[in-house]
mmCIF file of C-alpha atoms and ligand atoms in Angstrom:
data_model
loop_
_atom_site.group_PDB
_atom_site.id
_atom_site.type_symbol
_atom_site.label_atom_id
_atom_site.label_comp_id
_atom_site.label_asym_id
_atom_site.label_seq_id
_atom_site.Cartn_x
_atom_site.Cartn_y
_atom_site.Cartn_z
ATOM 1 C CA MET J 23 -18.211 5.628 1.207
ATOM 2 C CA LYS J 24 -18.915 8.109 -1.533
ATOM 3 C CA THR J 25 -16.830 8.015 -4.710
ATOM 4 C CA VAL J 26 -16.255 11.125 -6.803
ATOM 5 C CA TRP J 27 -14.700 10.427 -10.223
ATOM 6 C CA LEU J 28 -12.514 13.229 -11.578
ATOM 7 C CA HIS J 29 -11.563 13.294 -15.221
ATOM 8 C CA THR J 30 -8.106 14.827 -14.894
ATOM 9 C CA ILE J 31 -6.271 15.988 -11.795
ATOM 10 C CA ASP J 32 -2.628 16.436 -10.822
ATOM 11 C CA SER J 33 -2.825 13.932 -7.966
ATOM 12 C CA THR J 34 -5.848 12.597 -6.081
ATOM 13 C CA ASN J 35 -3.839 12.814 -2.838
ATOM 14 C CA SER J 36 -2.975 16.463 -3.473
ATOM 15 C CA GLU J 37 -6.595 17.239 -4.353
ATOM 16 C CA ALA J 38 -7.876 15.443 -1.236
ATOM 17 C CA LEU J 39 -5.395 17.363 0.949
ATOM 18 C CA ARG J 40 -6.377 20.692 -0.646
ATOM 19 C CA ARG J 41 -10.079 19.988 -0.103
ATOM 20 C CA LEU J 42 -9.668 18.208 3.230
ATOM 21 C CA PRO J 43 -11.681 20.654 5.404
ATOM 22 C CA GLU J 44 -14.753 20.340 3.196
ATOM 23 C CA LEU J 45 -14.618 16.598 2.411
ATOM 24 C CA PRO J 46 -16.614 14.302 4.710
ATOM 25 C CA SER J 47 -14.945 11.188 6.075
ATOM 26 C CA GLY J 48 -15.471 8.313 3.663
ATOM 27 C CA THR J 49 -15.081 10.427 0.525
ATOM 28 C CA VAL J 50 -13.083 8.736 -2.237
ATOM 29 C CA LEU J 51 -11.547 10.859 -4.986
ATOM 30 C CA ALA J 52 -10.724 8.766 -8.060
ATOM 31 C CA ALA J 53 -9.121 10.010 -11.278
ATOM 32 C CA TYR J 54 -9.152 8.666 -14.817
ATOM 33 C CA ASP J 55 -6.043 10.687 -15.522
ATOM 34 C CA GLN J 56 -3.486 11.768 -12.950
ATOM 35 C CA THR J 57 -0.987 14.184 -14.442
ATOM 36 C CA ALA J 58 1.397 14.424 -11.476
ATOM 37 C CA GLY J 59 0.804 11.264 -9.440
ATOM 38 C CA ARG J 60 3.015 11.115 -6.390
ATOM 39 C CA GLY J 61 4.732 8.014 -5.014
ATOM 40 C CA GLN J 62 6.837 7.070 -2.020
ATOM 41 C CA ARG J 63 10.134 8.848 -1.314
ATOM 42 C CA GLY J 64 9.250 11.793 -3.565
ATOM 43 C CA ASN J 65 8.977 9.577 -6.652
ATOM 44 C CA SER J 66 6.339 10.038 -9.335
ATOM 45 C CA TRP J 67 3.567 7.543 -10.031
ATOM 46 C CA PHE J 68 2.932 7.171 -13.758
ATOM 47 C CA THR J 69 0.019 5.273 -15.276
ATOM 48 C CA GLU J 70 -1.712 5.237 -18.641
ATOM 49 C CA PRO J 71 -4.825 7.477 -18.520
ATOM 50 C CA GLY J 72 -8.107 5.592 -18.143
ATOM 51 C CA ARG J 73 -6.483 2.170 -17.684
ATOM 52 C CA ASN J 74 -5.758 1.881 -13.961
ATOM 53 C CA LEU J 75 -7.143 2.815 -10.583
ATOM 54 C CA THR J 76 -5.689 5.914 -8.974
ATOM 55 C CA PHE J 77 -7.689 7.087 -5.984
ATOM 56 C CA SER J 78 -7.537 8.529 -2.479
ATOM 57 C CA ILE J 79 -9.731 7.626 0.479
ATOM 58 C CA VAL J 80 -10.339 10.348 3.067
ATOM 59 C CA LEU J 81 -10.887 9.180 6.647
ATOM 60 C CA LYS J 82 -11.394 11.487 9.608
ATOM 61 C CA ASN J 83 -11.569 11.073 13.394
ATOM 62 C CA LEU J 84 -9.832 7.728 13.401
ATOM 63 C CA PRO J 85 -9.175 6.130 16.789
ATOM 64 C CA LEU J 86 -5.408 6.167 16.139
ATOM 65 C CA SER J 87 -2.390 7.987 17.507
ATOM 66 C CA ALA J 88 0.366 9.035 15.120
ATOM 67 C CA LEU J 89 2.344 5.924 16.116
ATOM 68 C CA GLU J 90 -0.598 3.689 15.279
ATOM 69 C CA ALA J 91 -1.025 5.158 11.802
ATOM 70 C CA ILE J 92 0.865 2.158 10.377
ATOM 71 C CA ARG J 93 -2.380 0.209 10.821
ATOM 72 C CA LEU J 94 -3.771 2.083 7.824
ATOM 73 C CA ASN J 95 -1.011 0.436 5.760
ATOM 74 C CA TYR J 96 -2.116 -2.965 7.010
ATOM 75 C CA LEU J 97 -5.726 -2.205 6.156
ATOM 76 C CA ALA J 98 -5.044 -0.888 2.661
ATOM 77 C CA SER J 99 -2.514 -3.634 1.855
ATOM 78 C CA VAL J 100 -4.784 -6.455 3.011
ATOM 79 C CA ALA J 101 -7.710 -4.914 1.111
ATOM 80 C CA VAL J 102 -5.696 -4.744 -2.136
ATOM 81 C CA ALA J 103 -4.426 -8.310 -1.667
ATOM 82 C CA SER J 104 -7.984 -9.559 -0.953
ATOM 83 C CA PHE J 105 -9.277 -7.762 -4.032
ATOM 84 C CA LEU J 106 -6.645 -9.537 -6.124
ATOM 85 C CA ASP J 107 -7.432 -12.861 -4.406
ATOM 86 C CA GLY J 108 -11.001 -12.402 -5.619
ATOM 87 C CA LYS J 109 -9.672 -12.272 -9.183
ATOM 88 C CA GLY J 110 -7.617 -15.415 -8.683
ATOM 89 C CA VAL J 111 -4.322 -13.530 -8.366
ATOM 90 C CA LYS J 112 -2.002 -14.255 -5.416
ATOM 91 C CA ALA J 113 -0.350 -11.091 -4.167
ATOM 92 C CA HIS J 114 2.278 -10.397 -1.515
ATOM 93 C CA VAL J 115 3.085 -7.265 0.435
ATOM 94 C CA LYS J 116 6.638 -6.078 0.104
ATOM 95 C CA TRP J 117 6.968 -4.359 3.465
ATOM 96 C CA PRO J 118 5.757 -1.782 4.220
ATOM 97 C CA ASN J 119 3.157 -1.378 1.501
ATOM 98 C CA ASP J 120 4.079 -2.333 -2.042
ATOM 99 C CA ILE J 121 1.922 -5.069 -3.501
ATOM 100 C CA TYR J 122 3.703 -7.603 -5.680
ATOM 101 C CA VAL J 123 2.518 -10.423 -7.918
ATOM 102 C CA SER J 124 5.126 -12.917 -9.149
ATOM 103 C CA GLY J 125 7.960 -10.515 -8.348
ATOM 104 C CA LYS J 126 6.377 -7.488 -10.085
ATOM 105 C CA LYS J 127 4.733 -4.461 -8.510
ATOM 106 C CA ILE J 128 0.990 -4.162 -9.150
ATOM 107 C CA SER J 129 0.051 -1.560 -6.543
ATOM 108 C CA GLY J 130 1.592 1.145 -4.384
ATOM 109 C CA MET J 131 0.293 3.395 -1.643
ATOM 110 C CA LEU J 132 0.952 6.858 -0.353
ATOM 111 C CA ILE J 133 -0.742 7.526 2.981
ATOM 112 C CA GLU J 134 -0.637 11.126 4.174
ATOM 113 C CA ASN J 135 -1.922 12.066 7.624
ATOM 114 C CA THR J 136 -2.759 15.253 9.454
ATOM 115 C CA LEU J 137 -2.408 15.358 13.229
ATOM 116 C CA ALA J 138 -4.685 16.908 15.829
ATOM 117 C CA PRO J 139 -3.065 18.930 18.669
ATOM 118 C CA ASP J 140 -3.484 15.957 21.057
ATOM 119 C CA GLY J 141 -1.330 13.714 18.820
ATOM 120 C CA ARG J 142 -4.248 11.760 17.404
ATOM 121 C CA LEU J 143 -4.797 11.465 13.673
ATOM 122 C CA ALA J 144 -7.167 14.191 12.561
ATOM 123 C CA ALA J 145 -7.404 12.863 9.013
ATOM 124 C CA ALA J 146 -5.799 10.330 6.733
ATOM 125 C CA VAL J 147 -5.566 10.435 2.954
ATOM 126 C CA ILE J 148 -4.967 6.904 1.729
ATOM 127 C CA GLY J 149 -3.762 7.136 -1.862
ATOM 128 C CA ILE J 150 -3.701 3.907 -3.832
ATOM 129 C CA GLY J 151 -2.473 3.184 -7.329
ATOM 130 C CA LEU J 152 -3.642 -0.230 -8.525
ATOM 131 C CA ASN J 153 -2.772 -1.314 -12.046
ATOM 132 C CA ILE J 154 -5.808 -2.835 -13.701
ATOM 133 C CA ASN J 155 -5.892 -2.787 -17.515
ATOM 134 C CA GLN J 156 -2.529 -1.386 -18.600
ATOM 135 C CA ARG J 157 -0.651 -4.051 -20.601
ATOM 136 C CA GLU J 158 2.718 -2.453 -21.252
ATOM 137 C CA PHE J 159 5.012 -0.611 -18.882
ATOM 138 C CA PRO J 160 7.745 0.741 -21.159
ATOM 139 C CA GLN J 161 9.705 2.637 -18.484
ATOM 140 C CA LEU J 162 9.061 0.186 -15.668
ATOM 141 C CA ALA J 163 10.567 -3.265 -16.100
ATOM 142 C CA ASN J 164 9.221 -4.408 -12.771
ATOM 143 C CA ALA J 165 5.539 -3.462 -13.063
ATOM 144 C CA THR J 166 2.456 -5.505 -13.803
ATOM 145 C CA SER J 167 -1.341 -5.204 -13.816
ATOM 146 C CA LEU J 168 -4.375 -7.339 -13.173
ATOM 147 C CA ALA J 169 -4.929 -7.681 -16.939
ATOM 148 C CA CYS J 170 -1.305 -8.826 -17.405
ATOM 149 C CA CYS J 171 -1.945 -11.529 -14.790
ATOM 150 C CA THR J 172 -5.319 -12.798 -16.018
ATOM 151 C CA GLY J 173 -5.505 -11.757 -19.687
ATOM 152 C CA ARG J 174 -8.856 -10.058 -19.037
ATOM 153 C CA GLU J 175 -10.017 -6.427 -18.815
ATOM 154 C CA TYR J 176 -12.020 -4.952 -15.950
ATOM 155 C CA PRO J 177 -14.318 -1.904 -15.723
ATOM 156 C CA LEU J 178 -12.593 0.637 -13.482
ATOM 157 C CA GLU J 179 -15.688 1.934 -11.717
ATOM 158 C CA ASP J 180 -16.927 -1.536 -10.697
ATOM 159 C CA SER J 181 -13.439 -2.583 -9.685
ATOM 160 C CA LEU J 182 -13.136 0.421 -7.393
ATOM 161 C CA GLU J 183 -16.514 -0.252 -5.763
ATOM 162 C CA GLU J 184 -15.508 -3.899 -5.216
ATOM 163 C CA PHE J 185 -12.273 -2.796 -3.621
ATOM 164 C CA LEU J 186 -14.042 -0.238 -1.412
ATOM 165 C CA ALA J 187 -16.507 -2.870 -0.154
ATOM 166 C CA LEU J 188 -13.549 -4.987 1.014
ATOM 167 C CA PHE J 189 -11.855 -1.963 2.546
ATOM 168 C CA GLU J 190 -15.014 -0.978 4.432
ATOM 169 C CA ASP J 191 -15.470 -4.525 5.754
ATOM 170 C CA LEU J 192 -11.956 -4.445 7.200
ATOM 171 C CA LEU J 193 -12.265 -0.944 8.704
ATOM 172 C CA PRO J 194 -13.907 -1.936 12.031
ATOM 173 C CA GLY J 195 -10.953 -4.299 12.637
ATOM 174 C CA LEU J 196 -8.388 -1.537 12.081
ATOM 175 C CA SER J 197 -6.772 -2.127 15.484
ATOM 176 C CA SER J 198 -7.281 -5.889 15.618
ATOM 177 C CA GLU J 199 -4.639 -8.589 15.954
ATOM 178 C CA GLU J 200 -6.427 -10.337 13.126
ATOM 179 C CA LEU J 201 -5.654 -7.542 10.672
ATOM 180 C CA ARG J 202 -1.978 -7.520 11.693
ATOM 181 C CA ASP J 203 -1.868 -11.302 11.320
ATOM 182 C CA SER J 204 -3.437 -11.161 7.846
ATOM 183 C CA TYR J 205 -0.890 -8.528 6.875
ATOM 184 C CA SER J 206 2.033 -10.562 8.298
ATOM 185 C CA ALA J 207 0.791 -13.685 6.521
ATOM 186 C CA ARG J 208 0.963 -11.828 3.202
ATOM 187 C CA LEU J 209 4.516 -10.551 3.563
ATOM 188 C CA PHE J 210 6.777 -11.158 0.615
ATOM 189 C CA ARG J 211 9.597 -13.581 1.539
ATOM 190 C CA ARG J 212 7.957 -14.483 4.841
ATOM 191 C CA GLY J 213 9.344 -17.726 6.215
ATOM 192 C CA VAL J 214 12.030 -17.877 3.534
ATOM 193 C CA SER J 215 15.713 -17.342 4.126
ATOM 194 C CA ALA J 216 16.946 -14.283 2.176
ATOM 195 C CA ARG J 217 19.494 -11.474 2.315
ATOM 196 C CA TYR J 218 18.897 -8.008 3.762
ATOM 197 C CA HIS J 219 20.850 -4.808 4.239
ATOM 198 C CA ASP J 220 20.702 -3.255 7.701
ATOM 199 C CA LEU J 221 20.831 0.454 6.844
ATOM 200 C CA LEU J 222 21.533 1.457 10.439
ATOM 201 C CA THR J 223 24.763 -0.551 10.718
ATOM 202 C CA ASP J 224 25.466 -0.820 6.966
ATOM 203 C CA GLU J 225 25.707 -4.584 7.352
ATOM 204 C CA GLU J 226 24.367 -7.313 5.084
ATOM 205 C CA PHE J 227 22.862 -10.369 6.691
ATOM 206 C CA GLU J 228 20.761 -13.415 6.018
ATOM 207 C CA GLY J 229 17.481 -13.867 7.813
ATOM 208 C CA ILE J 230 13.860 -14.877 7.696
ATOM 209 C CA ILE J 231 10.985 -12.411 7.824
ATOM 210 C CA GLU J 232 8.583 -13.488 10.553
ATOM 211 C CA GLY J 233 6.017 -10.696 10.629
ATOM 212 C CA VAL J 234 5.350 -7.235 12.025
ATOM 213 C CA GLU J 235 5.337 -6.165 15.669
ATOM 214 C CA ALA J 236 2.405 -4.335 17.267
ATOM 215 C CA ASP J 237 4.272 -1.055 16.651
ATOM 216 C CA GLY J 238 4.716 -1.834 12.954
ATOM 217 C CA ARG J 239 8.378 -2.814 12.989
ATOM 218 C CA LEU J 240 9.381 -5.629 10.666
ATOM 219 C CA ARG J 241 10.785 -8.670 12.489
ATOM 220 C CA ILE J 242 13.580 -10.561 10.726
ATOM 221 C CA ARG J 243 15.277 -13.476 12.512
ATOM 222 C CA ASP J 244 18.931 -13.737 11.559
ATOM 223 C CA LEU J 245 20.962 -16.939 11.363
ATOM 224 C CA ARG J 246 22.156 -16.503 14.952
ATOM 225 C CA GLY J 247 18.528 -16.686 16.047
ATOM 226 C CA THR J 248 18.331 -12.992 16.993
ATOM 227 C CA ALA J 249 15.112 -11.169 16.154
ATOM 228 C CA ARG J 250 16.014 -7.890 14.444
ATOM 229 C CA LEU J 251 13.334 -5.182 14.383
ATOM 230 C CA TYR J 252 13.219 -2.476 11.734
ATOM 231 C CA ARG J 253 11.274 0.660 11.046
ATOM 232 C CA PHE J 254 10.656 2.031 7.568
ATOM 233 C CA LYS J 255 13.920 2.921 5.773
ATOM 234 C CA GLU J 256 16.052 0.993 8.275
ATOM 235 C CA VAL J 257 16.378 -2.168 6.179
ATOM 236 C CA SER J 258 16.296 -3.040 2.502
ATOM 237 C CA TYR J 259 15.789 -6.274 0.605
ATOM 238 C CA LEU J 260 18.747 -7.650 -1.328
ATOM 239 C CA LEU J 261 18.247 -9.805 -4.375
HETATM 240 C C1 BTN Q 309 4.429 4.193 -4.417
HETATM 241 O O1 BTN Q 309 4.448 2.969 -4.516
HETATM 242 O O2 BTN Q 309 5.428 4.865 -4.635
HETATM 243 C C2 BTN Q 309 3.139 4.864 -4.013
HETATM 244 C C3 BTN Q 309 2.274 5.191 -5.175
HETATM 245 C C4 BTN Q 309 0.969 5.836 -4.789
HETATM 246 C C5 BTN Q 309 0.178 6.275 -5.990
HETATM 247 C C6 BTN Q 309 -1.215 6.710 -5.652
HETATM 248 S S1 BTN Q 309 -2.186 6.949 -7.088
HETATM 249 C C7 BTN Q 309 -3.425 7.726 -6.169
HETATM 250 C C8 BTN Q 309 -2.737 8.601 -5.138
HETATM 251 N N1 BTN Q 309 -2.434 9.902 -5.690
HETATM 252 C C9 BTN Q 309 -1.134 10.112 -5.786
HETATM 253 O O3 BTN Q 309 -0.597 11.141 -6.246
HETATM 254 N N2 BTN Q 309 -0.452 9.046 -5.346
HETATM 255 C C10 BTN Q 309 -1.344 8.016 -4.870
#
């Protein structure tokens, strides 16, 4: 992988998408300051300049169909969780791809794909925001960082290279059962009875998250013993 550090950019994902034709697979665009970071569901991603990791990994010619693209979430989520493990911090994945430590969000991802005419993924831009050294989150009650968890500070460049080494190690197993199992094992609230909102039927229910199916759907077993399967935006967590 080849990392290019940018001083200031609107969004590393937007920049990677603009420059996609010219960027070789394995290019990583990282920014010290992102002025218009983009998050899930059209939200913004704000971080203090120079304190956190905000970067996008460009991958091309992946052996994935559009339906299999969810595996990139598994890969990126497991890589972030392993990186945090290495720092002594236990992280969980709030399905599909928010990374939480002790109930607070430390990392989020925005994965944007382009499709080839045959339905395969032509390119993926895997955008990751990982809070490293920021200590205060005035507008975000539910956010945290590695420094908040450990009381230490970390050089951003070395941290990114460490993360990328883990990511690269996992890449050959992109379609493996093992990766899906590692992802399932990290799911927030896995094996614990909790309440959910089925957004398809507008019904609240109690159940236990068991893992993800091969097609990426989340499997929650309700109290009647029925396995309920959900795609993104079909279920939400209740407190
Ligand atoms: C979310 O949890 O809402 C996803 C946040 C994704 C943020 C990262 S930061 C690097 C990349 N560039 C962006 O504009 N967004 C992603």
